[in-house]
Every structure is written in C-alpha cells, then in structure tokens.
mmCIF file of C-alpha atoms and ligand atoms in Angstrom:
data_model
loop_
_atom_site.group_PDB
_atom_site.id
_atom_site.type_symbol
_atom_site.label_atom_id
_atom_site.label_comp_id
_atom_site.label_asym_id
_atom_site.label_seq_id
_atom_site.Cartn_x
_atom_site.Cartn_y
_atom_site.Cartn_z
ATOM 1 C CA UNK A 35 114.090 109.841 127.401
ATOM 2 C CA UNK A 36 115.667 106.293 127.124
ATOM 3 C CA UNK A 37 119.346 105.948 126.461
ATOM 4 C CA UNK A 38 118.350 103.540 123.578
ATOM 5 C CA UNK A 39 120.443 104.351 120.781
ATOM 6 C CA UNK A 40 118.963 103.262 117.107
ATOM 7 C CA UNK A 41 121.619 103.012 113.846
ATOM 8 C CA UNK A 42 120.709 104.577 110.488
ATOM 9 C CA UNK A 43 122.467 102.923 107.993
ATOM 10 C CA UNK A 44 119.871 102.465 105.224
ATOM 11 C CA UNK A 45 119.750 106.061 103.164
ATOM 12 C CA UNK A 46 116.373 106.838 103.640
ATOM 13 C CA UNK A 47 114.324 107.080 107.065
ATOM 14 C CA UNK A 48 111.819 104.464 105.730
ATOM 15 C CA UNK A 49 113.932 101.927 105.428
ATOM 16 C CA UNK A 50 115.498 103.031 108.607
ATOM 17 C CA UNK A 51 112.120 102.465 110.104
ATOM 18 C CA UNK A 52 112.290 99.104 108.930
ATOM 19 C CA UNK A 53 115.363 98.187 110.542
ATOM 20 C CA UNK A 54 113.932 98.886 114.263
ATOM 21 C CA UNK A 55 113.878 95.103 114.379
ATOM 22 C CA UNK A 56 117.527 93.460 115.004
ATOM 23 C CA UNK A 57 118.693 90.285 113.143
ATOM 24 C CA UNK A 58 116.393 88.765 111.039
ATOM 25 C CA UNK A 59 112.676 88.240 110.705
ATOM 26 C CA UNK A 60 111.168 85.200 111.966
ATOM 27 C CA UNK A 61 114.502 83.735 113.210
ATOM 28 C CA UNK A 62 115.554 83.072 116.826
ATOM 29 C CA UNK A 63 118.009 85.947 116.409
ATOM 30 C CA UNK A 64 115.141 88.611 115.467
ATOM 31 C CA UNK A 65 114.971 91.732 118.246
ATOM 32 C CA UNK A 66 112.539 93.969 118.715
ATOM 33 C CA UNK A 67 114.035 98.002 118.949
ATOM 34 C CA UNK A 68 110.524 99.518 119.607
ATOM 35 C CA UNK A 69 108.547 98.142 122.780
ATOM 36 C CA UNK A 70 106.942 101.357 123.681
ATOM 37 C CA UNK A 71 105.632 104.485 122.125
ATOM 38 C CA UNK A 72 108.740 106.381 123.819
ATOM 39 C CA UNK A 73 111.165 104.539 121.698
ATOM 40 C CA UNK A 74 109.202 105.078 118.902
ATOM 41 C CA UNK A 75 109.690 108.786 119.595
ATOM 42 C CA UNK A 76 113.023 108.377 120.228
ATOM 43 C CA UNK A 77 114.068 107.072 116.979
ATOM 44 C CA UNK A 78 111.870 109.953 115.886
ATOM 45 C CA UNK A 79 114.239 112.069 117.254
ATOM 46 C CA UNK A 80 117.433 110.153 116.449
ATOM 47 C CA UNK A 81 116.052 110.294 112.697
ATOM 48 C CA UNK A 82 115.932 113.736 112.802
ATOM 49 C CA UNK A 83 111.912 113.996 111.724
ATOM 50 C CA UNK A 84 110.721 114.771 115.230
ATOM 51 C CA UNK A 85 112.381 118.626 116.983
ATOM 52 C CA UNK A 86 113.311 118.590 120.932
ATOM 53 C CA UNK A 87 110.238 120.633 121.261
ATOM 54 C CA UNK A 88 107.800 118.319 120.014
ATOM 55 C CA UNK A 89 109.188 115.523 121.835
ATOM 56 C CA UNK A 90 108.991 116.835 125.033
ATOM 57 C CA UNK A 91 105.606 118.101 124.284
ATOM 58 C CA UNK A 92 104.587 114.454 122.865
ATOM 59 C CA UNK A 93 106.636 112.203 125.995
ATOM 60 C CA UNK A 94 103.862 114.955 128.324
ATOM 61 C CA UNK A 95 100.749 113.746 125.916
ATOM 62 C CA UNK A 96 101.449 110.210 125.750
ATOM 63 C CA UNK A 97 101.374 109.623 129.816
ATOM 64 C CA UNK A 98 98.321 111.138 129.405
ATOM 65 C CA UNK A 99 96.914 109.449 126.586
ATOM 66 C CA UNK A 100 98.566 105.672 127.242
ATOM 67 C CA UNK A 101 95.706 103.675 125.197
ATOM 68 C CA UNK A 102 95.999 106.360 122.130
ATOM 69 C CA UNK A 103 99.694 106.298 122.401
ATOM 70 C CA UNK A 104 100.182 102.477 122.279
ATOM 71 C CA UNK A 105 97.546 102.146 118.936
ATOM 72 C CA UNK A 106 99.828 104.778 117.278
ATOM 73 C CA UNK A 107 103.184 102.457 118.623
ATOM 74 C CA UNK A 108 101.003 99.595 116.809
ATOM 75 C CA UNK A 109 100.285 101.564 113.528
ATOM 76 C CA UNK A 110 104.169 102.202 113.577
ATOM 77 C CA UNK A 111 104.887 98.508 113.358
ATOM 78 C CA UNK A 112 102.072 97.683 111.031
ATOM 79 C CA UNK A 113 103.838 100.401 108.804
ATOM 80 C CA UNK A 114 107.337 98.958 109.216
ATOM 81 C CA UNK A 115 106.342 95.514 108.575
ATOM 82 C CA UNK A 116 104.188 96.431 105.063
ATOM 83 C CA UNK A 117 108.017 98.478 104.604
ATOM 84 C CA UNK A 118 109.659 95.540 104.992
ATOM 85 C CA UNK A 119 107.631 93.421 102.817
ATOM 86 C CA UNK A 120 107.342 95.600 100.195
ATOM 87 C CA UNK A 121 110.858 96.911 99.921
ATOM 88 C CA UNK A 122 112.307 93.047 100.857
ATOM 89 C CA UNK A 123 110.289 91.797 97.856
ATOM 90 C CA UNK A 124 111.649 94.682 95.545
ATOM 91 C CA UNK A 125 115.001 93.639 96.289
ATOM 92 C CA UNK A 126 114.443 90.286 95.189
ATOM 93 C CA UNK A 127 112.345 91.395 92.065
ATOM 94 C CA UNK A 128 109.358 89.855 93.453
ATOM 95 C CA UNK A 129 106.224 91.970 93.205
ATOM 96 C CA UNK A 130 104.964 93.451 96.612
ATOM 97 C CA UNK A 131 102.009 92.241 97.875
ATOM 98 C CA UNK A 132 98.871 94.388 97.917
ATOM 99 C CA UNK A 133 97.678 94.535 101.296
ATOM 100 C CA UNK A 134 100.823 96.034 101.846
ATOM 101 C CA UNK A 135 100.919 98.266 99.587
ATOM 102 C CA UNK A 136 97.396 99.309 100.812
ATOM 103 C CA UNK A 137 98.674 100.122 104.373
ATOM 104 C CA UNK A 138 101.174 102.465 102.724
ATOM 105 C CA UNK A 139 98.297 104.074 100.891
ATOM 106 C CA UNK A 140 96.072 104.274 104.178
ATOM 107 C CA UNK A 141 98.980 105.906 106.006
ATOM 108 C CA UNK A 142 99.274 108.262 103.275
ATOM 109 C CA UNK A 143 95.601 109.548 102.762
ATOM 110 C CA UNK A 144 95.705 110.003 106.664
ATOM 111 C CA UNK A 145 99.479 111.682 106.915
ATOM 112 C CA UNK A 146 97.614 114.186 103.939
ATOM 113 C CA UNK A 147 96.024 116.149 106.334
ATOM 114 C CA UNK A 148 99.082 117.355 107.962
ATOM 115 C CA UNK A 149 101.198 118.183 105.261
ATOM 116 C CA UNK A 150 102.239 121.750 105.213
ATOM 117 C CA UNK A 151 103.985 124.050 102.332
ATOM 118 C CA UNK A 152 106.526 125.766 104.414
ATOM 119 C CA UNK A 153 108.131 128.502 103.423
ATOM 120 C CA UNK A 154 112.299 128.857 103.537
ATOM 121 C CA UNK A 155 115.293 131.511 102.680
ATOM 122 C CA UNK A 156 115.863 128.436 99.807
ATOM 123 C CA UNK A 157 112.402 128.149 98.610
ATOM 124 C CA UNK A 158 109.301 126.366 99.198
ATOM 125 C CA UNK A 159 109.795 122.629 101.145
ATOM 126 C CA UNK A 160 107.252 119.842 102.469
ATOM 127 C CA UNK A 161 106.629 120.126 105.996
ATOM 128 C CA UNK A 162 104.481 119.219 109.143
ATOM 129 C CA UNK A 163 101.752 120.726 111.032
ATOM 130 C CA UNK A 164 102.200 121.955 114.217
ATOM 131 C CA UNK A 165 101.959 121.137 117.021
ATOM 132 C CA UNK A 166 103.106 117.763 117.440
ATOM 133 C CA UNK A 167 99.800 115.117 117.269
ATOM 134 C CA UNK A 168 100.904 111.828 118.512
ATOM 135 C CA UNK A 169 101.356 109.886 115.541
ATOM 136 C CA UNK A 170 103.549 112.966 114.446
ATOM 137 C CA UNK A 171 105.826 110.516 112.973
ATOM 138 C CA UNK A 172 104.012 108.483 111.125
ATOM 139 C CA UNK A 173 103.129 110.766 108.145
ATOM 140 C CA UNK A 174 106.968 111.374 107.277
ATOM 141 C CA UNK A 175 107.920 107.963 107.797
ATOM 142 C CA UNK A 176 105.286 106.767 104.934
ATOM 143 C CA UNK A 177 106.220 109.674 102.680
ATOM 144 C CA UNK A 178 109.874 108.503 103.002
ATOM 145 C CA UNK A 179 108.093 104.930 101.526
ATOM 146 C CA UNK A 180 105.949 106.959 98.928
ATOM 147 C CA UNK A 181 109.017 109.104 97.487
ATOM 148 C CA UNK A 182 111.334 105.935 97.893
ATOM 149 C CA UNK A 183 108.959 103.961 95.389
ATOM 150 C CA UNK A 184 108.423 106.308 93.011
ATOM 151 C CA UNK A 185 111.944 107.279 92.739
ATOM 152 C CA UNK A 186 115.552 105.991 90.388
ATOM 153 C CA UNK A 187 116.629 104.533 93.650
ATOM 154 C CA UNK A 188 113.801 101.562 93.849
ATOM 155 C CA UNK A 189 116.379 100.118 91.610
ATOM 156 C CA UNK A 190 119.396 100.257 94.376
ATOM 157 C CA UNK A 191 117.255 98.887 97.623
ATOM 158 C CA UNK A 192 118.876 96.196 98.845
ATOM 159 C CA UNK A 193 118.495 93.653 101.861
ATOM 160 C CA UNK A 194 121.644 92.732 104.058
ATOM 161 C CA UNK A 195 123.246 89.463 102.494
ATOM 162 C CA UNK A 196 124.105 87.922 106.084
ATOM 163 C CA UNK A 197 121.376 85.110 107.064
ATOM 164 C CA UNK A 198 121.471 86.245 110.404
ATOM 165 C CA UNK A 199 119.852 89.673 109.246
ATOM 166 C CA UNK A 200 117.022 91.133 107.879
ATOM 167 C CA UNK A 201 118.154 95.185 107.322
ATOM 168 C CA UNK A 202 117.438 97.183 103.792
ATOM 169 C CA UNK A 203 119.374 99.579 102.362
ATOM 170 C CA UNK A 204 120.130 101.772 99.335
ATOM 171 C CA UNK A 205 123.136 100.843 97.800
ATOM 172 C CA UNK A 206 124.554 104.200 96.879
ATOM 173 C CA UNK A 207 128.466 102.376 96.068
ATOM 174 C CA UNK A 208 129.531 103.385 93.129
ATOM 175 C CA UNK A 209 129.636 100.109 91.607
ATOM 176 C CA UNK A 210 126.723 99.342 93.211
ATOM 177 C CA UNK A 211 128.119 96.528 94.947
ATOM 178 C CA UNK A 212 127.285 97.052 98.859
ATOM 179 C CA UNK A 213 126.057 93.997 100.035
ATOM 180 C CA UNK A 214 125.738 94.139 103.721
ATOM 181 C CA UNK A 215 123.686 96.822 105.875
ATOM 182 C CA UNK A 216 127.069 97.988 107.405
ATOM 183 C CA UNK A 217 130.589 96.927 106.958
ATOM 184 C CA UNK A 218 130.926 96.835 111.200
ATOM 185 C CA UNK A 219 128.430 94.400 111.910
ATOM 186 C CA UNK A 220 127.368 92.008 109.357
ATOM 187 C CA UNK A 221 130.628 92.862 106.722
ATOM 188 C CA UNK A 222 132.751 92.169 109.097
ATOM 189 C CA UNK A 223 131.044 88.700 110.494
ATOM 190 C CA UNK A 224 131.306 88.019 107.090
ATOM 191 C CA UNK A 225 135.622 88.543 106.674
ATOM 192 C CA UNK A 226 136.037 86.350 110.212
ATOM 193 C CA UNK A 227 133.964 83.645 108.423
ATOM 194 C CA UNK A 228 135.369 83.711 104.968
ATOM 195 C CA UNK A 229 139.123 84.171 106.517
ATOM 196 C CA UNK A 230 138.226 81.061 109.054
ATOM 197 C CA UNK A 231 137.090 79.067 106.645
ATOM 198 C CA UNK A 232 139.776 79.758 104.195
ATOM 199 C CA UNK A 233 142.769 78.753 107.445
ATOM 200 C CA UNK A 234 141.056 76.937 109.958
ATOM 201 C CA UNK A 235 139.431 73.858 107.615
HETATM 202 ZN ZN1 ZN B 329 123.080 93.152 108.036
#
C-alpha cells in the first residue's frame, strides 16, 4: 500500500471525500490526492469504511481488473466533485445544481443493492455486503452525502475561508464560529498574515 497519508478534518467522510483535492479548485495551487484506484482505497482505509481484509482482497482484484478499477477511480471523482458542488453551494446559500444532485441520486440507487441490516450486541446498524466489490467504497461515501443533506447539520457545512483552499467542513464549535478547515494549516497562514500585516506595514 502507498505511504500516502490523507487528513480528515471535515466531520463526516463525505466531505472528507471531497477534500482529496489540496488547495483550491481551479487555482494554480489545486492538488490532486487520488491518481490511482490504490489511493482511492487507501483513503478507504484511512477513513475507516474499508477493513484490512477487504483491502488486501480489493489491491489483488484491481491488478487484475485495471480497466474496471480505473472507471470506479473515475466514478469516485465524479462523486467528489458533485460533493463539492453541492455542499460548496450550501455553504454559500446558493441552491445546488441538479445534475449534481442527480449523480448523488445515481450513486445511491446503485450503492442500494449492497446495503445490509447487520446485526450487533447494540442493536440493528447499516452495513455492507460482503465481500469487497471494487467500488466497495463508493456506496458509503454517497450515503455519508445522503444522511449529511437530510440532516440539522446541512446548516453547519462550511468551506475553508483561506483563498488558497477549497476544503468543507462541519462546524461543530460551539459558537459556531470555525472558519478554517484546520487551525494548523490554513488558521495558522491566516495569524502569520494578520500579525505581518498588523507589524511589518
Ligand atoms: Zn483550508
């Protein structure tokens, strides 16, 4: 597996999804964090949606299945970019746009299929077939979307204030007053420049 290590700042593994591309959209500074199915998997795994066991069983079926494994890599970024759209626009109490909306609904109507009722020592929970099919993550990823838009917290998604990025987030401050995807990376940028500006002008 690739030593690629992916951050999960946002509160919800959609909007983590979403944030697989560095800096900011369309801007010199933008990055991309997936550029082949095995780091898809491995922010599967990083996310916690995807066990050891199905990713070793998934890095054996995707050598052998390149062409199937790349469309799935491609359905993954067609999903995060409707994400973005959608939850970007929400932020800025714009309405999302309904292409977008219908790739969430596509997603959804084929992730159906492999929902499971699982049974637990706490009760009944949603879960996964088994075993793992290659687009494995998909389905969770787009019910993270689905249960993020229909829930209180459509209200708190927010998108990093810095210019220089594009990353959502649910504000869960108490205040709600979090305005940057992480306080190490773009908060921070943010004190150097207001505390330059403020002695060095
Ligand atoms: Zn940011």
């Amino acid at each position: 597996m690739s030593e690629k290590t992916f951050e999960f700042v946002a509160g919800t593994k959609c909007l983590d999804l979403a944030n697989t591309i560095g800096g900011a959209r369309g801007q010199a500074n933008a990055s991309e964090y997936l550029n082949s199915y095995q780091d898809l998997l491995n922010w599967g795994y990083q996310a916690g949606m995807l066990s050891k066991k199905q990713i070793v069983y998934l890095e054996l079926k995707s050598k052998e299945y390149k062409i199937e494994a790349n469309k799935v890599l491609d359905r993954a970024r067609r999903l995060r970019e409707a994400i973005y759209q959608i939850f970007s626009a929400i932020a800025s109490q714009k309405t999302p746009s309904d292409p977008d909306l219908a790739v969430i609904n596509l997603e959804l109507a084929r992730g159906l299929h492999q929902s499971r009722i699982i049974s637990t020592p706490s009760g009944y929970i949603w879960g996964w077939e088994e075993p793992a099919r290659l687009d494995s993550i998909i389905a969770p990823a787009v019910r993270s979307a689905a249960d993020l838009l229909t829930s209180a917290a459509l209200s708190h998604v927010r998108e990093c204030a810095s210019p220089s990025c594009s990353w959502l987030f649910i504000d869960e401050s108490k205040n709600h007053s979090r305005r940057w995807c992480s306080m190490k990376t773009c908060g921070n940028t943010n004190k150097i420049r207001r505390f330059r500006s403020r002695h060095f002008q």
